[in-house]
mmCIF file of C-alpha atoms and ligand atoms in Angstrom:
data_model
loop_
_atom_site.group_PDB
_atom_site.id
_atom_site.type_symbol
_atom_site.label_atom_id
_atom_site.label_comp_id
_atom_site.label_asym_id
_atom_site.label_seq_id
_atom_site.Cartn_x
_atom_site.Cartn_y
_atom_site.Cartn_z
ATOM 1 C CA UNK B 1 7.147 -5.595 -21.068
ATOM 2 C CA UNK B 2 3.419 -6.565 -20.766
ATOM 3 C CA UNK B 3 0.813 -4.873 -18.862
ATOM 4 C CA UNK B 4 -2.619 -5.712 -17.598
ATOM 5 C CA UNK B 5 -5.224 -3.683 -17.613
ATOM 6 C CA UNK B 6 -9.280 -3.862 -17.832
ATOM 7 C CA UNK B 7 -10.259 -1.672 -20.750
ATOM 8 C CA UNK B 8 -9.434 -1.264 -24.595
ATOM 9 C CA UNK B 9 -7.628 2.105 -26.231
ATOM 10 C CA UNK B 10 -9.593 5.315 -25.044
ATOM 11 C CA UNK B 11 -10.371 3.813 -21.518
ATOM 12 C CA UNK B 12 -8.846 5.554 -18.664
ATOM 13 C CA UNK B 13 -6.818 2.428 -17.397
ATOM 14 C CA UNK B 14 -5.068 2.553 -21.189
ATOM 15 C CA UNK B 15 -4.322 6.179 -20.149
ATOM 16 C CA UNK B 16 -2.701 5.361 -17.275
ATOM 17 C CA UNK B 17 -1.007 2.499 -18.467
ATOM 18 C CA UNK B 18 0.870 4.827 -21.430
ATOM 19 C CA UNK B 19 1.201 7.824 -18.732
ATOM 20 C CA UNK B 20 3.052 5.244 -16.335
ATOM 21 C CA UNK B 21 4.998 3.002 -18.516
ATOM 22 C CA UNK B 22 5.254 4.526 -21.737
ATOM 23 C CA UNK B 23 4.164 3.710 -25.642
ATOM 24 C CA UNK B 24 6.857 0.879 -25.585
ATOM 25 C CA UNK B 25 5.214 -1.067 -23.010
ATOM 26 C CA UNK B 26 2.698 -4.389 -24.640
ATOM 27 C CA UNK B 27 -0.517 -3.569 -23.060
ATOM 28 C CA UNK B 28 -3.036 -6.574 -22.482
ATOM 29 C CA UNK B 29 -6.408 -5.476 -22.190
ATOM 30 C CA UNK B 30 -9.099 -7.662 -19.960
ATOM 31 C CA UNK B 31 -12.994 -7.342 -19.708
ATOM 32 C CA UNK B 32 -12.925 -7.717 -16.178
ATOM 33 C CA UNK B 33 -10.789 -6.712 -13.075
ATOM 34 C CA UNK B 34 -10.497 -10.371 -11.853
ATOM 35 C CA UNK B 35 -8.754 -11.394 -15.003
ATOM 36 C CA UNK B 36 -6.173 -8.644 -14.368
ATOM 37 C CA UNK B 37 -5.620 -9.889 -10.818
ATOM 38 C CA UNK B 38 -5.000 -13.695 -12.172
ATOM 39 C CA UNK B 39 -2.851 -12.354 -15.464
ATOM 40 C CA UNK B 40 -0.563 -10.593 -12.899
ATOM 41 C CA UNK B 41 -0.408 -13.518 -10.614
ATOM 42 C CA UNK B 42 0.278 -16.265 -13.108
ATOM 43 C CA UNK B 43 3.061 -14.150 -14.393
ATOM 44 C CA UNK B 44 1.180 -13.253 -17.927
ATOM 45 C CA UNK B 45 1.818 -9.691 -17.452
ATOM 46 C CA UNK B 46 4.608 -7.859 -15.585
ATOM 47 C CA UNK B 47 2.372 -5.552 -14.111
ATOM 48 C CA UNK B 48 -0.904 -4.190 -13.668
ATOM 49 C CA UNK B 49 -2.840 -1.411 -13.161
ATOM 50 C CA UNK B 50 -6.456 -1.111 -11.349
ATOM 51 C CA UNK B 51 -8.403 1.291 -10.441
ATOM 52 C CA UNK B 52 -9.300 1.646 -6.671
ATOM 53 C CA UNK B 53 -10.823 4.826 -6.106
ATOM 54 C CA UNK B 54 -12.620 7.919 -7.184
ATOM 55 C CA UNK B 55 -12.767 11.310 -5.742
ATOM 56 C CA UNK B 56 -16.697 11.272 -6.492
ATOM 57 C CA UNK B 57 -17.980 8.038 -6.688
ATOM 58 C CA UNK B 58 -15.524 6.643 -3.663
ATOM 59 C CA UNK B 59 -13.842 3.190 -3.420
ATOM 60 C CA UNK B 60 -13.930 0.265 -5.919
ATOM 61 C CA UNK B 61 -14.390 -2.092 -2.494
ATOM 62 C CA UNK B 62 -13.754 -5.174 -4.814
ATOM 63 C CA UNK B 63 -10.677 -4.622 -5.837
ATOM 64 C CA UNK B 64 -9.399 -4.450 -2.467
ATOM 65 C CA UNK B 65 -10.692 -7.945 -2.076
ATOM 66 C CA UNK B 66 -8.755 -9.081 -5.532
ATOM 67 C CA UNK B 67 -5.259 -7.679 -4.602
ATOM 68 C CA UNK B 68 -5.930 -9.945 -1.314
ATOM 69 C CA UNK B 69 -7.080 -12.729 -2.836
ATOM 70 C CA UNK B 70 -4.384 -13.022 -5.476
ATOM 71 C CA UNK B 71 -1.862 -11.943 -3.009
ATOM 72 C CA UNK B 72 -0.692 -9.048 -5.017
ATOM 73 C CA UNK B 73 1.928 -6.240 -4.000
ATOM 74 C CA UNK B 74 1.463 -2.510 -4.678
ATOM 75 C CA UNK B 75 4.225 -1.042 -6.611
ATOM 76 C CA UNK B 76 3.057 2.680 -6.738
ATOM 77 C CA UNK B 77 -0.089 4.744 -6.771
ATOM 78 C CA UNK B 78 -1.180 7.266 -9.947
ATOM 79 C CA UNK B 79 -3.888 9.814 -9.984
ATOM 80 C CA UNK B 80 -5.453 10.627 -13.156
ATOM 81 C CA UNK B 81 -7.841 13.495 -13.501
ATOM 82 C CA UNK B 82 -11.127 12.496 -15.125
ATOM 83 C CA UNK B 83 -13.241 14.573 -17.468
ATOM 84 C CA UNK B 84 -16.185 12.361 -19.026
ATOM 85 C CA UNK B 85 -17.946 13.033 -21.822
ATOM 86 C CA UNK B 86 -21.239 12.150 -23.209
ATOM 87 C CA UNK B 87 -21.081 10.762 -27.345
ATOM 88 C CA UNK B 88 -22.792 9.278 -29.743
ATOM 89 C CA UNK B 89 -23.152 8.813 -33.506
ATOM 90 C CA UNK B 90 -22.487 11.851 -35.144
ATOM 91 C CA UNK B 91 -25.544 13.879 -36.033
ATOM 92 C CA UNK B 92 -27.477 12.588 -32.739
ATOM 93 C CA UNK B 93 -29.051 15.270 -30.451
ATOM 94 C CA UNK B 94 -29.108 14.313 -26.666
ATOM 95 C CA UNK B 95 -32.879 14.391 -26.392
ATOM 96 C CA UNK B 96 -32.585 11.131 -29.275
ATOM 97 C CA UNK B 97 -30.847 8.952 -26.645
ATOM 98 C CA UNK B 98 -32.842 6.244 -24.546
ATOM 99 C CA UNK B 99 -29.929 4.729 -23.105
ATOM 100 C CA UNK B 100 -26.547 5.865 -22.147
ATOM 101 C CA UNK B 101 -24.027 2.926 -21.134
ATOM 102 C CA UNK B 102 -20.858 3.149 -19.281
ATOM 103 C CA UNK B 103 -18.485 1.388 -16.751
ATOM 104 C CA UNK B 104 -20.375 1.752 -13.312
ATOM 105 C CA UNK B 105 -17.929 3.918 -11.723
ATOM 106 C CA UNK B 106 -18.134 6.624 -14.773
ATOM 107 C CA UNK B 107 -22.234 6.512 -14.781
ATOM 108 C CA UNK B 108 -21.629 7.261 -10.627
ATOM 109 C CA UNK B 109 -19.545 10.217 -11.310
ATOM 110 C CA UNK B 110 -22.337 11.688 -14.011
ATOM 111 C CA UNK B 111 -25.544 11.035 -11.915
ATOM 112 C CA UNK B 112 -25.918 14.739 -11.917
ATOM 113 C CA UNK B 113 -25.850 15.647 -15.272
ATOM 114 C CA UNK B 114 -28.371 12.632 -16.409
ATOM 115 C CA UNK B 115 -30.781 14.024 -13.952
ATOM 116 C CA UNK B 116 -32.078 16.676 -16.111
ATOM 117 C CA UNK B 117 -32.738 13.975 -18.828
ATOM 118 C CA UNK B 118 -35.058 11.283 -16.859
ATOM 119 C CA UNK B 119 -35.930 9.397 -19.771
ATOM 120 C CA UNK B 120 -32.347 8.402 -20.417
ATOM 121 C CA UNK B 121 -31.732 4.906 -18.960
ATOM 122 C CA UNK B 122 -28.077 4.442 -17.487
ATOM 123 C CA UNK B 123 -26.938 1.268 -18.263
ATOM 124 C CA UNK B 124 -23.948 -0.646 -16.455
ATOM 125 C CA UNK B 125 -21.199 -1.966 -19.302
ATOM 126 C CA UNK B 126 -17.453 -3.200 -19.196
ATOM 127 C CA UNK B 127 -15.817 -0.124 -20.031
ATOM 128 C CA UNK B 128 -15.930 3.444 -20.876
ATOM 129 C CA UNK B 129 -14.460 3.001 -24.623
ATOM 130 C CA UNK B 130 -15.711 -0.403 -25.468
ATOM 131 C CA UNK B 131 -19.157 1.308 -25.771
ATOM 132 C CA UNK B 132 -18.101 4.056 -27.663
ATOM 133 C CA UNK B 133 -16.484 1.160 -30.093
ATOM 134 C CA UNK B 134 -19.500 -0.754 -30.072
ATOM 135 C CA UNK B 135 -21.491 2.435 -30.982
ATOM 136 C CA UNK B 136 -19.710 2.938 -34.055
ATOM 137 C CA UNK B 137 -19.198 -0.370 -35.242
ATOM 138 C CA UNK B 138 -22.769 -1.645 -34.693
ATOM 139 C CA UNK B 139 -23.962 2.116 -35.836
ATOM 140 C CA UNK B 140 -26.069 1.978 -32.459
ATOM 141 C CA UNK B 141 -28.563 4.800 -33.005
ATOM 142 C CA UNK B 142 -30.269 6.367 -29.724
ATOM 143 C CA UNK B 143 -27.532 4.777 -27.304
ATOM 144 C CA UNK B 144 -24.924 7.138 -25.741
ATOM 145 C CA UNK B 145 -21.427 6.522 -24.404
ATOM 146 C CA UNK B 146 -19.401 8.124 -21.269
ATOM 147 C CA UNK B 147 -15.987 8.270 -21.848
ATOM 148 C CA UNK B 148 -12.557 10.282 -22.714
ATOM 149 C CA UNK B 149 -12.310 12.691 -25.416
ATOM 150 C CA UNK B 150 -9.672 10.340 -26.881
ATOM 151 C CA UNK B 151 -12.654 7.291 -27.188
ATOM 152 C CA UNK B 152 -14.507 10.039 -29.312
ATOM 153 C CA UNK B 153 -11.721 10.330 -31.441
ATOM 154 C CA UNK B 154 -10.267 6.983 -31.700
ATOM 155 C CA UNK B 155 -14.010 5.358 -32.446
ATOM 156 C CA UNK B 156 -15.203 8.538 -34.733
ATOM 157 C CA UNK B 157 -18.105 9.592 -31.888
ATOM 158 C CA UNK B 158 -19.271 13.160 -31.826
ATOM 159 C CA UNK B 159 -19.228 14.568 -28.211
ATOM 160 C CA UNK B 160 -22.687 16.095 -27.453
ATOM 161 C CA UNK B 161 -22.002 17.431 -23.730
ATOM 162 C CA UNK B 162 -18.141 17.661 -22.294
ATOM 163 C CA UNK B 163 -17.098 17.371 -18.690
ATOM 164 C CA UNK B 164 -20.425 16.223 -17.532
ATOM 165 C CA UNK B 165 -18.748 14.841 -14.391
ATOM 166 C CA UNK B 166 -20.655 16.324 -11.149
ATOM 167 C CA UNK B 167 -17.753 18.116 -9.975
ATOM 168 C CA UNK B 168 -14.976 19.582 -12.463
ATOM 169 C CA UNK B 169 -11.982 18.291 -10.329
ATOM 170 C CA UNK B 170 -12.549 14.804 -10.611
ATOM 171 C CA UNK B 171 -9.610 12.135 -9.899
ATOM 172 C CA UNK B 172 -9.407 8.637 -10.003
ATOM 173 C CA UNK B 173 -6.520 6.703 -8.010
ATOM 174 C CA UNK B 174 -5.097 3.820 -9.824
ATOM 175 C CA UNK B 175 -2.645 1.437 -8.152
ATOM 176 C CA UNK B 176 0.331 -0.655 -10.289
ATOM 177 C CA UNK B 177 0.362 -4.389 -9.198
ATOM 178 C CA UNK B 178 2.908 -6.799 -9.190
ATOM 179 C CA UNK B 179 3.482 -10.241 -8.171
ATOM 180 C CA UNK B 180 6.336 -10.254 -6.064
ATOM 181 C CA UNK B 181 7.607 -7.506 -3.731
ATOM 182 C CA UNK B 182 10.341 -5.412 -5.323
ATOM 183 C CA UNK B 183 13.661 -4.109 -3.880
ATOM 184 C CA UNK B 184 12.967 -0.465 -4.158
ATOM 185 C CA UNK B 185 16.022 2.072 -4.551
ATOM 186 C CA UNK B 186 13.863 4.758 -2.252
ATOM 187 C CA UNK B 187 12.717 5.065 0.924
ATOM 188 C CA UNK B 188 8.540 4.581 1.261
ATOM 189 C CA UNK B 189 6.464 7.326 2.735
ATOM 190 C CA UNK B 190 3.229 5.301 2.067
ATOM 191 C CA UNK B 191 1.905 2.075 2.475
ATOM 192 C CA UNK B 192 -1.146 0.104 2.272
ATOM 193 C CA UNK B 193 -1.847 -2.743 4.588
ATOM 194 C CA UNK B 194 -4.632 -5.080 5.834
ATOM 195 C CA UNK B 195 -5.043 -5.685 9.491
ATOM 196 C CA UNK B 196 -7.738 -8.125 10.696
ATOM 197 C CA UNK B 197 -8.097 -7.137 14.403
ATOM 198 C CA UNK B 198 -8.914 -9.140 17.091
ATOM 199 C CA UNK B 199 -12.482 -8.715 18.094
ATOM 200 C CA UNK B 200 -12.307 -6.973 21.380
ATOM 201 C CA UNK B 201 -13.992 -3.745 23.015
ATOM 202 C CA UNK B 202 -12.628 -0.926 21.357
ATOM 203 C CA UNK B 203 -9.978 -2.313 19.403
ATOM 204 C CA UNK B 204 -10.006 -0.081 16.556
ATOM 205 C CA UNK B 205 -9.943 3.143 18.582
ATOM 206 C CA UNK B 206 -6.794 1.467 20.148
ATOM 207 C CA UNK B 207 -5.304 0.843 17.162
ATOM 208 C CA UNK B 208 -6.008 3.970 15.266
ATOM 209 C CA UNK B 209 -4.347 5.501 18.332
ATOM 210 C CA UNK B 210 -1.217 3.748 18.497
ATOM 211 C CA UNK B 211 -1.005 4.962 14.899
ATOM 212 C CA UNK B 212 -1.177 8.135 15.494
ATOM 213 C CA UNK B 213 1.235 7.797 18.074
ATOM 214 C CA UNK B 214 3.523 6.459 16.047
ATOM 215 C CA UNK B 215 3.474 9.172 13.140
ATOM 216 C CA UNK B 216 1.337 7.238 10.910
ATOM 217 C CA UNK B 217 -1.156 9.625 9.131
ATOM 218 C CA UNK B 218 -4.191 7.570 7.857
ATOM 219 C CA UNK B 219 -5.297 8.258 4.537
ATOM 220 C CA UNK B 220 -7.788 5.811 3.842
ATOM 221 C CA UNK B 221 -9.269 3.131 6.150
ATOM 222 C CA UNK B 222 -11.683 0.736 4.603
ATOM 223 C CA UNK B 223 -13.327 -1.980 6.609
ATOM 224 C CA UNK B 224 -14.081 -5.248 4.452
ATOM 225 C CA UNK B 225 -15.829 -8.571 5.660
ATOM 226 C CA UNK B 226 -13.930 -11.654 7.012
ATOM 227 C CA UNK B 227 -16.004 -13.804 4.856
ATOM 228 C CA UNK B 228 -15.123 -17.077 6.941
ATOM 229 C CA UNK B 229 -16.351 -15.045 10.154
ATOM 230 C CA UNK B 230 -19.753 -13.550 9.728
ATOM 231 C CA UNK B 231 -19.517 -9.701 11.396
ATOM 232 C CA UNK B 232 -15.869 -9.749 11.421
ATOM 233 C CA UNK B 233 -14.150 -7.322 9.772
ATOM 234 C CA UNK B 234 -10.494 -6.436 8.182
ATOM 235 C CA UNK B 235 -9.538 -3.265 7.520
ATOM 236 C CA UNK B 236 -7.703 -1.855 4.456
ATOM 237 C CA UNK B 237 -5.747 1.057 5.600
ATOM 238 C CA UNK B 238 -3.483 3.554 3.444
ATOM 239 C CA UNK B 239 -0.620 5.168 5.549
ATOM 240 C CA UNK B 240 1.841 7.932 5.082
ATOM 241 C CA UNK B 241 4.578 8.530 7.493
ATOM 242 C CA UNK B 242 7.692 10.464 7.282
ATOM 243 C CA UNK B 243 9.916 7.821 9.495
ATOM 244 C CA UNK B 244 10.478 4.692 7.709
ATOM 245 C CA UNK B 245 12.130 2.930 10.819
ATOM 246 C CA UNK B 246 8.995 4.637 13.162
ATOM 247 C CA UNK B 247 6.437 2.843 10.533
ATOM 248 C CA UNK B 248 8.088 -0.514 10.592
ATOM 249 C CA UNK B 249 8.283 -0.625 14.261
ATOM 250 C CA UNK B 250 4.770 0.504 14.280
ATOM 251 C CA UNK B 251 3.811 -2.452 12.013
ATOM 252 C CA UNK B 252 5.224 -5.146 14.335
ATOM 253 C CA UNK B 253 3.564 -3.709 17.165
ATOM 254 C CA UNK B 254 0.438 -3.925 15.807
ATOM 255 C CA UNK B 255 0.728 -7.318 14.766
ATOM 256 C CA UNK B 256 1.579 -8.240 18.251
ATOM 257 C CA UNK B 257 -0.939 -6.359 20.116
ATOM 258 C CA UNK B 258 -3.893 -5.708 17.504
ATOM 259 C CA UNK B 259 -4.065 -8.877 14.776
ATOM 260 C CA UNK B 260 -2.461 -10.169 11.794
ATOM 261 C CA UNK B 261 -1.183 -7.380 9.125
ATOM 262 C CA UNK B 262 -0.587 -8.143 5.456
ATOM 263 C CA UNK B 263 1.550 -5.189 3.810
ATOM 264 C CA UNK B 264 0.401 -4.796 0.668
ATOM 265 C CA UNK B 265 2.840 -2.478 -0.753
ATOM 266 C CA UNK B 266 5.264 0.197 0.175
ATOM 267 C CA UNK B 267 5.801 3.025 -1.993
ATOM 268 C CA UNK B 268 5.659 6.735 -2.368
ATOM 269 C CA UNK B 269 3.101 9.229 -1.963
ATOM 270 C CA UNK B 270 1.944 10.780 -5.365
ATOM 271 C CA UNK B 271 -0.901 12.690 -4.175
HETATM 272 O O1 PRE Q 1 -13.669 2.416 -18.394
HETATM 273 C C1 PRE Q 1 -12.897 2.994 -18.187
HETATM 274 O O2 PRE Q 1 -12.421 3.715 -18.612
HETATM 275 C C2 PRE Q 1 -11.939 2.465 -17.076
HETATM 276 O O3 PRE Q 1 -10.606 2.398 -16.798
HETATM 277 C C3 PRE Q 1 -12.255 2.326 -15.567
HETATM 278 C C4 PRE Q 1 -12.562 3.083 -14.681
HETATM 279 C C5 PRE Q 1 -13.036 2.556 -13.012
HETATM 280 O O4 PRE Q 1 -12.483 1.527 -12.833
HETATM 281 O O5 PRE Q 1 -13.187 3.450 -12.683
HETATM 282 C C6 PRE Q 1 -11.532 4.092 -14.555
HETATM 283 C C7 PRE Q 1 -11.721 5.532 -14.114
HETATM 284 C C8 PRE Q 1 -12.687 6.553 -14.164
HETATM 285 O O6 PRE Q 1 -12.926 6.655 -12.376
HETATM 286 C C9 PRE Q 1 -14.192 5.472 -14.555
HETATM 287 C C10 PRE Q 1 -13.668 4.213 -14.843
#
């Protein structure tokens, strides 16, 4: 089984792929999320793993757009506790660092820590672990990485500060993607939807009221621009429910009354 991820061993995506699919799966690394989406769509990978939201830094908006554009299905969700660590070549001191590099989402999660070190520049990079690898391979003095403890071990770097995320209790929500909707042997209690509402007065308020009346609990709502129609929006919605039949009925009602509904996936709530 092939699993597409963004990142290399020691990255958080790699950790999720191992936790979810086990050590027998073949993990295929890509540099950007779009390549992960493409690989799943073209059937080069059986599944993809994609971070979608972090409890400190918020949503990774472009990933919603990728799921939509590549017509992927959400098979499941997975929550990983995230501990960030500042690491560098052995023997380096924090004061000697002029820059720290990491994935932009990781940098956002550690902003407070680095406010104590205004001379350290925070630079976006491809993923957490690949920075650790590069520092080790190119013996880059003066450069720090923000990454997992596993990355420090794999690439032989020294941890200068542990657990540097702004809030200790830090989670990233990942989704497991596939190219077609698979039959499930369980009754889902959570769904990811896109609703493109008709542009009428009060439509969102009415939509949310209907959802609440039909027992659909909103766990996330995110507006995304409709590119072809400036200033019009679609809503990406995650919803939890107890009664699958009632949920299905609500979906067909929303389709009729409010606008087009795309179901990205129906799965089990893992929170
Ligand atoms: O760079 C990594 O290690 C990743 O797996 C990426 C990523 C992300 O995309 O949010 C995953 C989890 C953390 O939130 C920080 C970075």
